[in-house]
mmCIF file of C-alpha atoms and ligand atoms in Angstrom:
data_model
loop_
_atom_site.group_PDB
_atom_site.id
_atom_site.type_symbol
_atom_site.label_atom_id
_atom_site.label_comp_id
_atom_site.label_asym_id
_atom_site.label_seq_id
_atom_site.Cartn_x
_atom_site.Cartn_y
_atom_site.Cartn_z
ATOM 1 C CA MET A 1 -184.804 -120.951 28.414
ATOM 2 C CA LYS A 2 -181.235 -119.793 28.952
ATOM 3 C CA ALA A 3 -179.273 -117.541 26.556
ATOM 4 C CA VAL A 4 -175.694 -116.965 25.680
ATOM 5 C CA ILE A 5 -174.854 -113.498 24.374
ATOM 6 C CA LEU A 6 -171.612 -113.119 22.401
ATOM 7 C CA VAL A 7 -169.907 -109.931 23.485
ATOM 8 C CA GLY A 8 -166.214 -110.759 23.095
ATOM 9 C CA GLY A 9 -165.471 -109.457 19.618
ATOM 10 C CA LEU A 10 -162.894 -106.730 18.972
ATOM 11 C CA GLY A 11 -165.319 -104.402 17.268
ATOM 12 C CA THR A 12 -162.726 -103.256 14.886
ATOM 13 C CA ARG A 13 -165.137 -101.723 12.382
ATOM 14 C CA LEU A 14 -166.608 -99.464 15.113
ATOM 15 C CA ARG A 15 -163.237 -98.040 16.043
ATOM 16 C CA PRO A 16 -162.291 -95.560 17.431
ATOM 17 C CA LEU A 17 -165.435 -95.806 19.554
ATOM 18 C CA THR A 18 -164.497 -99.312 20.672
ATOM 19 C CA ILE A 19 -160.915 -98.610 21.693
ATOM 20 C CA ASN A 20 -161.979 -97.993 25.328
ATOM 21 C CA THR A 21 -165.590 -98.996 25.250
ATOM 22 C CA PRO A 22 -166.667 -102.544 24.332
ATOM 23 C CA LYS A 23 -169.146 -102.593 21.458
ATOM 24 C CA ALA A 24 -171.794 -103.963 23.806
ATOM 25 C CA MET A 25 -171.460 -100.854 26.015
ATOM 26 C CA VAL A 26 -171.710 -98.094 23.375
ATOM 27 C CA PRO A 27 -174.548 -95.813 24.461
ATOM 28 C CA VAL A 28 -177.810 -96.024 22.550
ATOM 29 C CA LEU A 29 -180.053 -93.129 23.550
ATOM 30 C CA ASN A 30 -177.745 -92.909 26.579
ATOM 31 C CA ALA A 31 -178.168 -96.509 27.775
ATOM 32 C CA PRO A 32 -175.563 -99.249 27.076
ATOM 33 C CA PHE A 33 -176.505 -101.207 23.969
ATOM 34 C CA LEU A 34 -176.421 -104.508 25.810
ATOM 35 C CA GLU A 35 -179.047 -103.334 28.294
ATOM 36 C CA TYR A 36 -181.652 -103.341 25.448
ATOM 37 C CA VAL A 37 -180.696 -106.883 24.495
ATOM 38 C CA ILE A 38 -180.913 -108.096 28.135
ATOM 39 C CA ARG A 39 -184.285 -106.375 28.707
ATOM 40 C CA ARG A 40 -185.735 -107.933 25.620
ATOM 41 C CA LEU A 41 -184.624 -111.397 26.670
ATOM 42 C CA ARG A 42 -186.238 -110.743 30.082
ATOM 43 C CA GLN A 43 -189.507 -109.838 28.309
ATOM 44 C CA HIS A 44 -189.365 -113.249 26.609
ATOM 45 C CA ASN A 45 -188.982 -115.009 29.892
ATOM 46 C CA VAL A 46 -185.294 -115.774 29.709
ATOM 47 C CA ARG A 47 -184.122 -115.719 33.334
ATOM 48 C CA GLU A 48 -180.517 -116.772 33.020
ATOM 49 C CA ILE A 49 -177.872 -115.436 30.633
ATOM 50 C CA VAL A 50 -174.237 -116.207 30.026
ATOM 51 C CA LEU A 51 -172.181 -113.354 28.719
ATOM 52 C CA ALA A 52 -169.277 -114.707 26.627
ATOM 53 C CA LEU A 53 -166.564 -112.093 27.008
ATOM 54 C CA SER A 54 -163.038 -111.576 25.829
ATOM 55 C CA HIS A 55 -161.917 -108.137 24.712
ATOM 56 C CA LEU A 56 -162.692 -105.303 27.277
ATOM 57 C CA ALA A 57 -164.633 -107.586 29.625
ATOM 58 C CA GLN A 58 -164.361 -105.631 32.837
ATOM 59 C CA PRO A 59 -166.623 -102.586 31.987
ATOM 60 C CA ILE A 60 -169.429 -105.015 31.077
ATOM 61 C CA GLU A 61 -169.178 -106.900 34.323
ATOM 62 C CA ASP A 62 -168.817 -103.733 36.390
ATOM 63 C CA TYR A 63 -171.978 -102.290 34.883
ATOM 64 C CA PHE A 64 -174.309 -105.341 34.903
ATOM 65 C CA GLY A 65 -172.967 -107.195 37.988
ATOM 66 C CA ASN A 66 -175.092 -110.207 38.770
ATOM 67 C CA GLY A 67 -178.003 -108.879 36.726
ATOM 68 C CA SER A 68 -180.439 -108.492 39.635
ATOM 69 C CA ARG A 69 -181.123 -104.835 38.662
ATOM 70 C CA LEU A 70 -182.611 -106.112 35.394
ATOM 71 C CA GLY A 71 -184.300 -109.100 37.028
ATOM 72 C CA ILE A 72 -182.053 -111.705 35.446
ATOM 73 C CA ARG A 73 -179.188 -113.982 36.524
ATOM 74 C CA LEU A 74 -176.025 -113.158 34.730
ATOM 75 C CA ASN A 75 -172.974 -115.443 34.410
ATOM 76 C CA TYR A 76 -169.687 -114.369 32.872
ATOM 77 C CA ILE A 77 -167.336 -116.588 30.897
ATOM 78 C CA LEU A 78 -164.070 -115.157 29.819
ATOM 79 C CA GLU A 79 -161.955 -116.239 26.848
ATOM 80 C CA GLU A 80 -158.314 -115.463 27.012
ATOM 81 C CA THR A 81 -158.251 -115.040 23.263
ATOM 82 C CA PRO A 82 -161.472 -114.781 21.296
ATOM 83 C CA LEU A 83 -162.711 -118.207 20.367
ATOM 84 C CA GLY A 84 -165.166 -117.261 17.631
ATOM 85 C CA THR A 85 -168.928 -117.558 17.847
ATOM 86 C CA ALA A 86 -169.100 -121.337 18.382
ATOM 87 C CA GLY A 87 -165.836 -121.596 20.444
ATOM 88 C CA ALA A 88 -167.266 -118.940 22.833
ATOM 89 C CA VAL A 89 -170.451 -120.930 23.362
ATOM 90 C CA LYS A 90 -168.505 -124.184 23.828
ATOM 91 C CA ASN A 91 -166.729 -122.391 26.677
ATOM 92 C CA ALA A 92 -170.109 -121.936 28.362
ATOM 93 C CA GLU A 93 -171.261 -125.525 27.819
ATOM 94 C CA ASN A 94 -171.468 -126.357 31.475
ATOM 95 C CA PHE A 95 -174.407 -123.938 31.849
ATOM 96 C CA LEU A 96 -176.325 -125.372 28.985
ATOM 97 C CA ASP A 97 -178.453 -128.449 29.727
ATOM 98 C CA GLU A 98 -181.592 -127.694 27.696
ATOM 99 C CA PRO A 99 -182.289 -125.892 24.353
ATOM 100 C CA PHE A 100 -180.753 -122.460 24.571
ATOM 101 C CA LEU A 101 -180.591 -119.182 22.693
ATOM 102 C CA VAL A 102 -177.430 -117.757 21.193
ATOM 103 C CA LEU A 103 -177.329 -114.040 20.317
ATOM 104 C CA ASN A 104 -174.727 -111.961 18.603
ATOM 105 C CA GLY A 105 -174.313 -109.168 21.108
ATOM 106 C CA ASP A 106 -174.331 -106.377 18.537
ATOM 107 C CA ILE A 107 -177.790 -106.885 16.991
ATOM 108 C CA PHE A 108 -180.864 -104.893 17.910
ATOM 109 C CA THR A 109 -184.069 -106.595 16.792
ATOM 110 C CA ASP A 110 -187.741 -106.834 17.595
ATOM 111 C CA LEU A 111 -187.740 -110.546 16.734
ATOM 112 C CA ASP A 112 -190.417 -112.491 18.600
ATOM 113 C CA LEU A 113 -188.209 -114.825 20.560
ATOM 114 C CA THR A 114 -191.151 -116.624 22.208
ATOM 115 C CA ALA A 115 -192.594 -117.531 18.817
ATOM 116 C CA MET A 116 -189.186 -118.645 17.647
ATOM 117 C CA MET A 117 -188.859 -120.918 20.689
ATOM 118 C CA ASP A 118 -192.283 -122.445 19.936
ATOM 119 C CA PHE A 119 -191.316 -122.947 16.316
ATOM 120 C CA HIS A 120 -188.003 -124.620 17.362
ATOM 121 C CA SER A 121 -189.699 -127.127 19.662
ATOM 122 C CA LYS A 122 -192.653 -127.880 17.319
ATOM 123 C CA SER A 123 -190.389 -128.511 14.352
ATOM 124 C CA ARG A 124 -188.041 -130.688 16.444
ATOM 125 C CA SER A 125 -185.175 -128.719 15.099
ATOM 126 C CA LYS A 126 -181.556 -129.312 16.140
ATOM 127 C CA ALA A 127 -180.694 -125.705 15.344
ATOM 128 C CA THR A 128 -183.000 -122.866 14.432
ATOM 129 C CA ILE A 129 -181.519 -119.791 12.746
ATOM 130 C CA ALA A 130 -183.396 -116.489 12.600
ATOM 131 C CA LEU A 131 -183.403 -114.858 9.197
ATOM 132 C CA THR A 132 -183.816 -111.231 8.198
ATOM 133 C CA PRO A 133 -184.165 -109.719 4.719
ATOM 134 C CA VAL A 134 -181.494 -107.338 3.334
ATOM 135 C CA ASP A 135 -181.402 -105.290 0.134
ATOM 136 C CA ASP A 136 -178.010 -106.518 -1.015
ATOM 137 C CA PRO A 137 -177.343 -110.100 0.155
ATOM 138 C CA THR A 138 -174.097 -110.527 -1.773
ATOM 139 C CA SER A 139 -171.916 -109.649 1.170
ATOM 140 C CA TYR A 140 -173.626 -112.006 3.606
ATOM 141 C CA GLY A 141 -174.261 -115.702 4.134
ATOM 142 C CA LEU A 142 -177.527 -116.724 2.509
ATOM 143 C CA ILE A 143 -179.742 -119.477 3.815
ATOM 144 C CA GLU A 144 -182.081 -121.369 1.481
ATOM 145 C CA THR A 145 -184.984 -123.384 2.879
ATOM 146 C CA ASP A 146 -187.797 -125.675 1.678
ATOM 147 C CA ALA A 147 -191.501 -124.743 2.020
ATOM 148 C CA LYS A 148 -191.523 -125.854 5.702
ATOM 149 C CA GLY A 149 -188.538 -123.748 6.559
ATOM 150 C CA ARG A 150 -186.023 -126.554 6.753
ATOM 151 C CA VAL A 151 -182.588 -125.348 5.654
ATOM 152 C CA THR A 152 -181.483 -126.918 2.344
ATOM 153 C CA ARG A 153 -178.331 -124.874 1.630
ATOM 154 C CA PHE A 154 -175.899 -122.360 3.035
ATOM 155 C CA LEU A 155 -174.377 -119.965 0.519
ATOM 156 C CA GLU A 156 -171.509 -117.682 1.567
ATOM 157 C CA LYS A 157 -171.233 -114.272 -0.141
ATOM 158 C CA PRO A 158 -172.977 -115.245 -3.393
ATOM 159 C CA SER A 159 -172.644 -113.434 -6.692
ATOM 160 C CA TRP A 160 -175.849 -111.738 -7.894
ATOM 161 C CA LYS A 161 -176.327 -114.669 -10.295
ATOM 162 C CA GLN A 162 -176.460 -117.130 -7.424
ATOM 163 C CA VAL A 163 -178.797 -115.079 -5.325
ATOM 164 C CA THR A 164 -182.037 -116.971 -4.822
ATOM 165 C CA THR A 165 -183.199 -115.270 -1.570
ATOM 166 C CA ASN A 166 -182.564 -112.031 0.251
ATOM 167 C CA MET A 167 -182.802 -113.704 3.661
ATOM 168 C CA ILE A 168 -179.646 -113.729 5.682
ATOM 169 C CA ASN A 169 -178.547 -115.143 9.043
ATOM 170 C CA ALA A 170 -179.820 -112.650 11.598
ATOM 171 C CA GLY A 171 -177.415 -113.662 14.396
ATOM 172 C CA THR A 172 -179.924 -115.357 16.690
ATOM 173 C CA TYR A 173 -179.994 -119.123 17.135
ATOM 174 C CA ILE A 174 -181.795 -121.691 19.231
ATOM 175 C CA LEU A 175 -179.734 -124.807 19.635
ATOM 176 C CA GLU A 176 -180.084 -128.222 21.225
ATOM 177 C CA PRO A 177 -177.217 -128.864 23.663
ATOM 178 C CA ASP A 178 -175.797 -131.743 21.658
ATOM 179 C CA VAL A 179 -174.987 -129.390 18.778
ATOM 180 C CA MET A 180 -172.018 -128.393 20.887
ATOM 181 C CA SER A 181 -170.455 -131.841 20.354
ATOM 182 C CA TYR A 182 -169.556 -130.513 16.874
ATOM 183 C CA VAL A 183 -167.287 -127.880 18.504
ATOM 184 C CA PRO A 184 -163.834 -128.801 19.890
ATOM 185 C CA PRO A 185 -162.989 -127.204 23.225
ATOM 186 C CA GLN A 186 -160.677 -124.171 23.413
ATOM 187 C CA THR A 187 -160.517 -123.901 19.663
ATOM 188 C CA LYS A 188 -161.484 -120.923 17.523
ATOM 189 C CA PHE A 189 -164.630 -122.055 15.766
ATOM 190 C CA SER A 190 -167.558 -120.444 14.048
ATOM 191 C CA PHE A 191 -171.235 -121.546 13.879
ATOM 192 C CA GLU A 192 -171.702 -120.056 10.437
ATOM 193 C CA HIS A 193 -168.817 -121.862 8.710
ATOM 194 C CA GLU A 194 -167.790 -124.810 10.870
ATOM 195 C CA VAL A 195 -170.907 -126.035 12.695
ATOM 196 C CA PHE A 196 -174.053 -125.449 10.648
ATOM 197 C CA PRO A 197 -172.784 -126.703 7.243
ATOM 198 C CA PRO A 198 -171.474 -130.038 8.720
ATOM 199 C CA LEU A 199 -174.792 -130.463 10.663
ATOM 200 C CA LEU A 200 -176.642 -130.087 7.396
ATOM 201 C CA GLU A 201 -174.344 -132.605 5.674
ATOM 202 C CA GLN A 202 -175.093 -135.096 8.455
ATOM 203 C CA GLY A 203 -178.805 -134.698 7.643
ATOM 204 C CA GLU A 204 -179.597 -133.061 10.999
ATOM 205 C CA PRO A 205 -182.786 -130.932 10.975
ATOM 206 C CA ILE A 206 -181.851 -127.252 10.803
ATOM 207 C CA TYR A 207 -184.685 -124.823 10.468
ATOM 208 C CA ALA A 208 -184.881 -121.140 9.578
ATOM 209 C CA TYR A 209 -187.125 -118.652 11.313
ATOM 210 C CA PRO A 210 -187.670 -115.687 8.935
ATOM 211 C CA SER A 211 -188.972 -112.385 10.125
ATOM 212 C CA SER A 212 -189.133 -108.943 8.579
ATOM 213 C CA CYS A 213 -189.308 -107.149 12.002
ATOM 214 C CA TYR A 214 -186.896 -104.310 12.836
ATOM 215 C CA TRP A 215 -183.322 -105.512 12.717
ATOM 216 C CA MET A 216 -180.059 -103.559 12.881
ATOM 217 C CA ASP A 217 -176.461 -104.520 13.772
ATOM 218 C CA ILE A 218 -174.226 -101.846 15.140
ATOM 219 C CA GLY A 219 -171.082 -103.114 13.472
ATOM 220 C CA THR A 220 -170.099 -99.773 11.873
ATOM 221 C CA PRO A 221 -170.477 -96.115 12.940
ATOM 222 C CA GLU A 222 -173.077 -95.632 10.161
ATOM 223 C CA LYS A 223 -175.254 -98.471 11.459
ATOM 224 C CA TYR A 224 -174.697 -97.339 15.066
ATOM 225 C CA PHE A 225 -176.006 -93.917 14.010
ATOM 226 C CA TRP A 226 -178.977 -95.409 12.103
ATOM 227 C CA LEU A 227 -180.022 -97.436 15.136
ATOM 228 C CA ASN A 228 -180.164 -94.351 17.310
ATOM 229 C CA LYS A 229 -182.067 -92.454 14.680
ATOM 230 C CA ASP A 230 -184.453 -95.339 14.012
ATOM 231 C CA LEU A 231 -185.319 -95.566 17.700
ATOM 232 C CA LEU A 232 -185.905 -91.908 17.923
ATOM 233 C CA ILE A 233 -188.333 -91.954 15.026
ATOM 234 C CA GLY A 234 -190.167 -95.014 16.350
ATOM 235 C CA LYS A 235 -189.071 -97.746 13.907
ATOM 236 C CA SER A 236 -188.703 -100.332 16.627
ATOM 237 C CA ASN A 237 -191.353 -101.312 19.084
ATOM 238 C CA GLN A 238 -188.759 -101.243 21.879
ATOM 239 C CA TYR A 239 -188.670 -97.496 22.256
ATOM 240 C CA HIS A 240 -191.651 -95.205 22.120
ATOM 241 C CA SER A 241 -190.621 -91.626 21.641
ATOM 242 C CA VAL A 242 -193.592 -89.612 22.827
ATOM 243 C CA GLU A 243 -191.926 -86.267 22.807
ATOM 244 C CA GLN A 244 -189.877 -84.719 20.021
ATOM 245 C CA VAL A 245 -187.295 -83.402 22.495
ATOM 246 C CA VAL A 246 -186.468 -85.317 25.684
ATOM 247 C CA ILE A 247 -184.707 -83.171 28.264
ATOM 248 C CA GLY A 248 -182.728 -84.756 31.087
ATOM 249 C CA GLU A 249 -182.722 -83.981 34.774
ATOM 250 C CA GLN A 250 -180.935 -80.820 35.959
ATOM 251 C CA ASP A 251 -180.423 -79.604 32.421
ATOM 252 C CA ASN A 252 -179.875 -75.932 31.987
ATOM 253 C CA ILE A 253 -180.998 -74.714 28.595
ATOM 254 C CA HIS A 254 -180.865 -71.041 27.800
ATOM 255 C CA PRO A 255 -184.132 -69.624 26.480
ATOM 256 C CA THR A 256 -182.498 -68.478 23.288
ATOM 257 C CA ALA A 257 -181.019 -71.887 22.549
ATOM 258 C CA GLN A 258 -182.921 -73.919 19.942
ATOM 259 C CA VAL A 259 -183.376 -77.678 20.136
ATOM 260 C CA THR A 260 -185.349 -79.237 17.358
ATOM 261 C CA GLY A 261 -186.197 -82.945 17.582
ATOM 262 C CA PRO A 262 -185.957 -85.716 17.580
ATOM 263 C CA ALA A 263 -183.469 -85.149 20.364
ATOM 264 C CA VAL A 264 -182.451 -86.673 23.660
ATOM 265 C CA ILE A 265 -180.423 -84.517 25.970
ATOM 266 C CA GLY A 266 -178.764 -86.324 28.832
ATOM 267 C CA SER A 267 -178.840 -85.067 32.415
ATOM 268 C CA ASN A 268 -176.773 -82.197 33.768
ATOM 269 C CA CYS A 269 -176.175 -80.622 30.404
ATOM 270 C CA THR A 270 -175.852 -76.941 29.859
ATOM 271 C CA ILE A 271 -176.785 -75.357 26.585
ATOM 272 C CA TRP A 272 -175.863 -71.720 26.266
ATOM 273 C CA GLN A 273 -177.468 -68.882 24.374
ATOM 274 C CA LYS A 274 -178.218 -69.216 20.701
ATOM 275 C CA ALA A 275 -176.730 -72.694 20.514
ATOM 276 C CA ARG A 276 -178.678 -74.714 17.889
ATOM 277 C CA LEU A 277 -179.252 -78.421 18.009
ATOM 278 C CA SER A 278 -181.157 -80.060 15.179
ATOM 279 C CA GLY A 279 -182.179 -83.669 15.347
ATOM 280 C CA PRO A 280 -181.648 -86.423 15.307
ATOM 281 C CA VAL A 281 -179.325 -85.405 18.099
ATOM 282 C CA ILE A 282 -178.366 -87.184 21.246
ATOM 283 C CA THR A 283 -176.124 -85.802 23.943
ATOM 284 C CA GLY A 284 -174.930 -87.783 26.945
ATOM 285 C CA SER A 285 -174.838 -86.359 30.482
ATOM 286 C CA GLY A 286 -172.656 -83.492 31.611
ATOM 287 C CA CYS A 287 -172.196 -81.953 28.186
ATOM 288 C CA ILE A 288 -171.548 -78.208 27.875
ATOM 289 C CA ILE A 289 -172.581 -76.577 24.613
ATOM 290 C CA LEU A 290 -171.528 -72.988 24.509
ATOM 291 C CA GLU A 291 -173.065 -70.042 22.748
ATOM 292 C CA ASN A 292 -173.711 -70.185 19.021
ATOM 293 C CA ALA A 293 -172.482 -73.770 18.740
ATOM 294 C CA ILE A 294 -174.345 -75.778 16.113
ATOM 295 C CA ILE A 295 -174.981 -79.493 16.370
ATOM 296 C CA LYS A 296 -176.765 -81.281 13.621
ATOM 297 C CA GLU A 297 -177.627 -84.996 13.256
ATOM 298 C CA SER A 298 -174.985 -86.174 15.626
ATOM 299 C CA ILE A 299 -174.438 -88.410 18.669
ATOM 300 C CA ILE A 300 -172.441 -86.864 21.535
ATOM 301 C CA TRP A 301 -171.426 -89.061 24.436
ATOM 302 C CA HIS A 302 -170.807 -87.900 28.015
ATOM 303 C CA ASP A 303 -169.017 -84.819 29.344
ATOM 304 C CA VAL A 304 -168.202 -83.283 25.979
ATOM 305 C CA ARG A 305 -167.460 -79.573 25.788
ATOM 306 C CA ILE A 306 -168.409 -77.724 22.585
ATOM 307 C CA GLU A 307 -167.103 -74.252 22.583
ATOM 308 C CA PRO A 308 -168.607 -71.057 21.123
ATOM 309 C CA GLY A 309 -169.463 -71.273 17.466
ATOM 310 C CA ALA A 310 -168.187 -74.828 16.972
ATOM 311 C CA GLN A 311 -170.098 -76.822 14.351
ATOM 312 C CA VAL A 312 -170.691 -80.545 14.463
ATOM 313 C CA SER A 313 -172.658 -82.385 11.868
ATOM 314 C CA HIS A 314 -173.231 -86.085 10.999
ATOM 315 C CA SER A 315 -170.640 -87.060 13.579
ATOM 316 C CA ILE A 316 -170.128 -89.213 16.640
ATOM 317 C CA ILE A 317 -168.198 -87.681 19.477
ATOM 318 C CA ALA A 318 -167.163 -90.012 22.344
ATOM 319 C CA ASN A 319 -166.654 -89.153 26.030
ATOM 320 C CA ASN A 320 -164.732 -86.131 27.342
ATOM 321 C CA CYS A 321 -163.884 -84.537 24.005
ATOM 322 C CA ARG A 322 -163.309 -80.817 23.687
ATOM 323 C CA LEU A 323 -164.185 -79.064 20.428
ATOM 324 C CA GLY A 324 -162.612 -75.658 20.394
ATOM 325 C CA ALA A 325 -164.346 -72.428 19.488
ATOM 326 C CA GLY A 326 -165.218 -72.211 15.807
ATOM 327 C CA SER A 327 -163.990 -75.694 15.027
ATOM 328 C CA ILE A 328 -165.817 -77.614 12.298
ATOM 329 C CA ILE A 329 -166.442 -81.371 12.525
ATOM 330 C CA GLU A 330 -168.360 -83.160 9.714
ATOM 331 C CA ASP A 331 -168.995 -86.811 8.964
ATOM 332 C CA SER A 332 -166.375 -87.768 11.537
ATOM 333 C CA VAL A 333 -165.945 -90.148 14.504
ATOM 334 C CA LEU A 334 -163.965 -89.007 17.507
ATOM 335 C CA GLY A 335 -162.731 -91.372 20.204
ATOM 336 C CA ASP A 336 -162.617 -90.427 23.901
ATOM 337 C CA ASN A 337 -160.657 -87.430 25.134
ATOM 338 C CA VAL A 338 -160.016 -85.864 21.729
ATOM 339 C CA THR A 339 -159.319 -82.171 21.547
ATOM 340 C CA VAL A 340 -159.943 -80.211 18.389
ATOM 341 C CA SER A 341 -158.232 -76.845 18.551
ATOM 342 C CA SER A 342 -160.159 -73.589 18.101
ATOM 343 C CA GLY A 343 -160.867 -72.714 14.524
ATOM 344 C CA HIS A 344 -159.663 -76.074 13.155
ATOM 345 C CA ARG A 345 -161.637 -77.759 10.441
ATOM 346 C CA LEU A 346 -161.424 -81.555 10.557
ATOM 347 C CA GLU A 347 -161.160 -83.306 7.199
ATOM 348 C CA PRO A 348 -164.642 -84.769 6.609
ATOM 349 C CA GLY A 349 -164.695 -88.536 7.152
ATOM 350 C CA SER A 350 -162.018 -88.385 9.870
ATOM 351 C CA LYS A 351 -161.692 -91.021 12.565
ATOM 352 C CA ILE A 352 -159.677 -89.689 15.395
ATOM 353 C CA TRP A 353 -158.148 -92.031 18.020
ATOM 354 C CA PRO A 354 -158.629 -91.390 21.761
ATOM 355 C CA GLY A 355 -156.500 -88.732 23.357
ATOM 356 C CA THR A 356 -155.440 -87.014 20.114
ATOM 357 C CA ILE A 357 -155.053 -83.265 19.943
ATOM 358 C CA VAL A 358 -155.970 -82.145 16.514
ATOM 359 C CA GLY A 359 -154.948 -78.828 14.914
HETATM 360 P P1 GTP B 1 -165.500 -106.477 13.957
HETATM 361 O O1 GTP B 1 -164.136 -106.655 14.509
HETATM 362 O O2 GTP B 1 -165.793 -105.093 13.552
HETATM 363 O O3 GTP B 1 -165.868 -107.488 12.864
HETATM 364 O O4 GTP B 1 -166.560 -106.788 15.110
HETATM 365 P P2 GTP B 1 -166.664 -108.064 16.111
HETATM 366 O O5 GTP B 1 -165.333 -108.403 16.628
HETATM 367 O O6 GTP B 1 -167.715 -107.709 17.102
HETATM 368 O O7 GTP B 1 -167.124 -109.228 15.145
HETATM 369 P P3 GTP B 1 -168.576 -109.581 14.630
HETATM 370 O O8 GTP B 1 -169.295 -108.345 14.294
HETATM 371 O O9 GTP B 1 -168.375 -110.589 13.591
HETATM 372 O O10 GTP B 1 -169.208 -110.266 15.917
HETATM 373 C C1 GTP B 1 -170.587 -110.463 16.053
HETATM 374 C C2 GTP B 1 -170.852 -110.634 17.515
HETATM 375 O O11 GTP B 1 -170.157 -111.798 18.032
HETATM 376 C C3 GTP B 1 -170.452 -109.500 18.347
HETATM 377 O O12 GTP B 1 -171.378 -109.295 19.388
HETATM 378 C C4 GTP B 1 -169.104 -109.892 18.944
HETATM 379 O O13 GTP B 1 -168.825 -109.341 20.232
HETATM 380 C C5 GTP B 1 -169.280 -111.418 19.083
HETATM 381 N N1 GTP B 1 -168.018 -112.124 18.872
HETATM 382 C C6 GTP B 1 -167.304 -112.220 17.717
HETATM 383 N N2 GTP B 1 -166.232 -112.940 17.910
HETATM 384 C C7 GTP B 1 -166.258 -113.380 19.149
HETATM 385 C C8 GTP B 1 -165.420 -114.263 19.953
HETATM 386 O O14 GTP B 1 -164.406 -114.723 19.484
HETATM 387 N N3 GTP B 1 -165.793 -114.465 21.270
HETATM 388 C C9 GTP B 1 -166.928 -113.886 21.814
HETATM 389 N N4 GTP B 1 -167.193 -114.151 23.076
HETATM 390 N N5 GTP B 1 -167.708 -113.087 21.119
HETATM 391 C C10 GTP B 1 -167.417 -112.837 19.807
#
């Protein structure tokens, strides 16, 4: 089976992390998010993938190339302006001559794709939509089904009175190629609102494939953080953390520094005396954490310099930032190349755009 992965969104809710880095490339335990998605497809015998790109396409293509490193054939289709979920797949229609998978490129899930493919062909479905449970379904699109899993109704953002199920669209579909005849070319179009409801009205068989396996989208900084944490504590079967603290190659950690897990320290990092890192913590490669700095429950990308006595908690710090001596950063998200001056305390909850000098 082939797959289309949608990776052309603007990722506005994940800003400032996605100003320079596409959402698909944000690091999860120091590997680009999309690499997990591609590896999982490979495990389920998908051998050819189309990446539907628009915003910040080049870094994705530069990193993955033709896909041979991951044992997969990758094709790239570029939209000049984002065409929405269905418009993006329509753009890739020439590649799609048999039932195919469509994946939102910002979802991490342990969903059994092989079982979903079997279900799709056995039920002779035109479109099969994976479902996942959520606690509060009122801000999502709900999908109601009959006892055999055939979809009977789509319900957008219901009030609590209307809620009859907690199962929502999990952003993974298997589609027959003729579904794409419902999508006009080069037109912004969405599966959720403009393709699936008309298919249902026409009486076409649409099935749902529910699963309560691990599922997380990285749409917001909070969820991005949760995904990293969940992987570190073994909530997904795609990452087995055997050690509490994973140290990278060529790291130089002073014997008086304290690292408590779960933690992943990237390669070529230096941690000076009496610095304290308490997990979940992830640092990318080339970070320098100077004496008495404290990092707690945070994600630090590559080449970040944290100067003596600086304190970082519940924050995400993107590439090449410099946090001055004694600065305090809490519950904040810093884009690339941000400098926080020595002694400055950032307002908790700050989101700082790339290149800013604060304080
Ligand atoms: P927000 O701006 O924060 O809503 O993020 P987003 O732009 O990524 O939108 P959303 O979370 O709804 O998108 C879900 C998935 O579909 C993500 O993987 C997006 O990259 C992808 N996506 C959304 N819109 C488009 C589009 O127009 N074209 C392509 N190729 N992908 C899209």
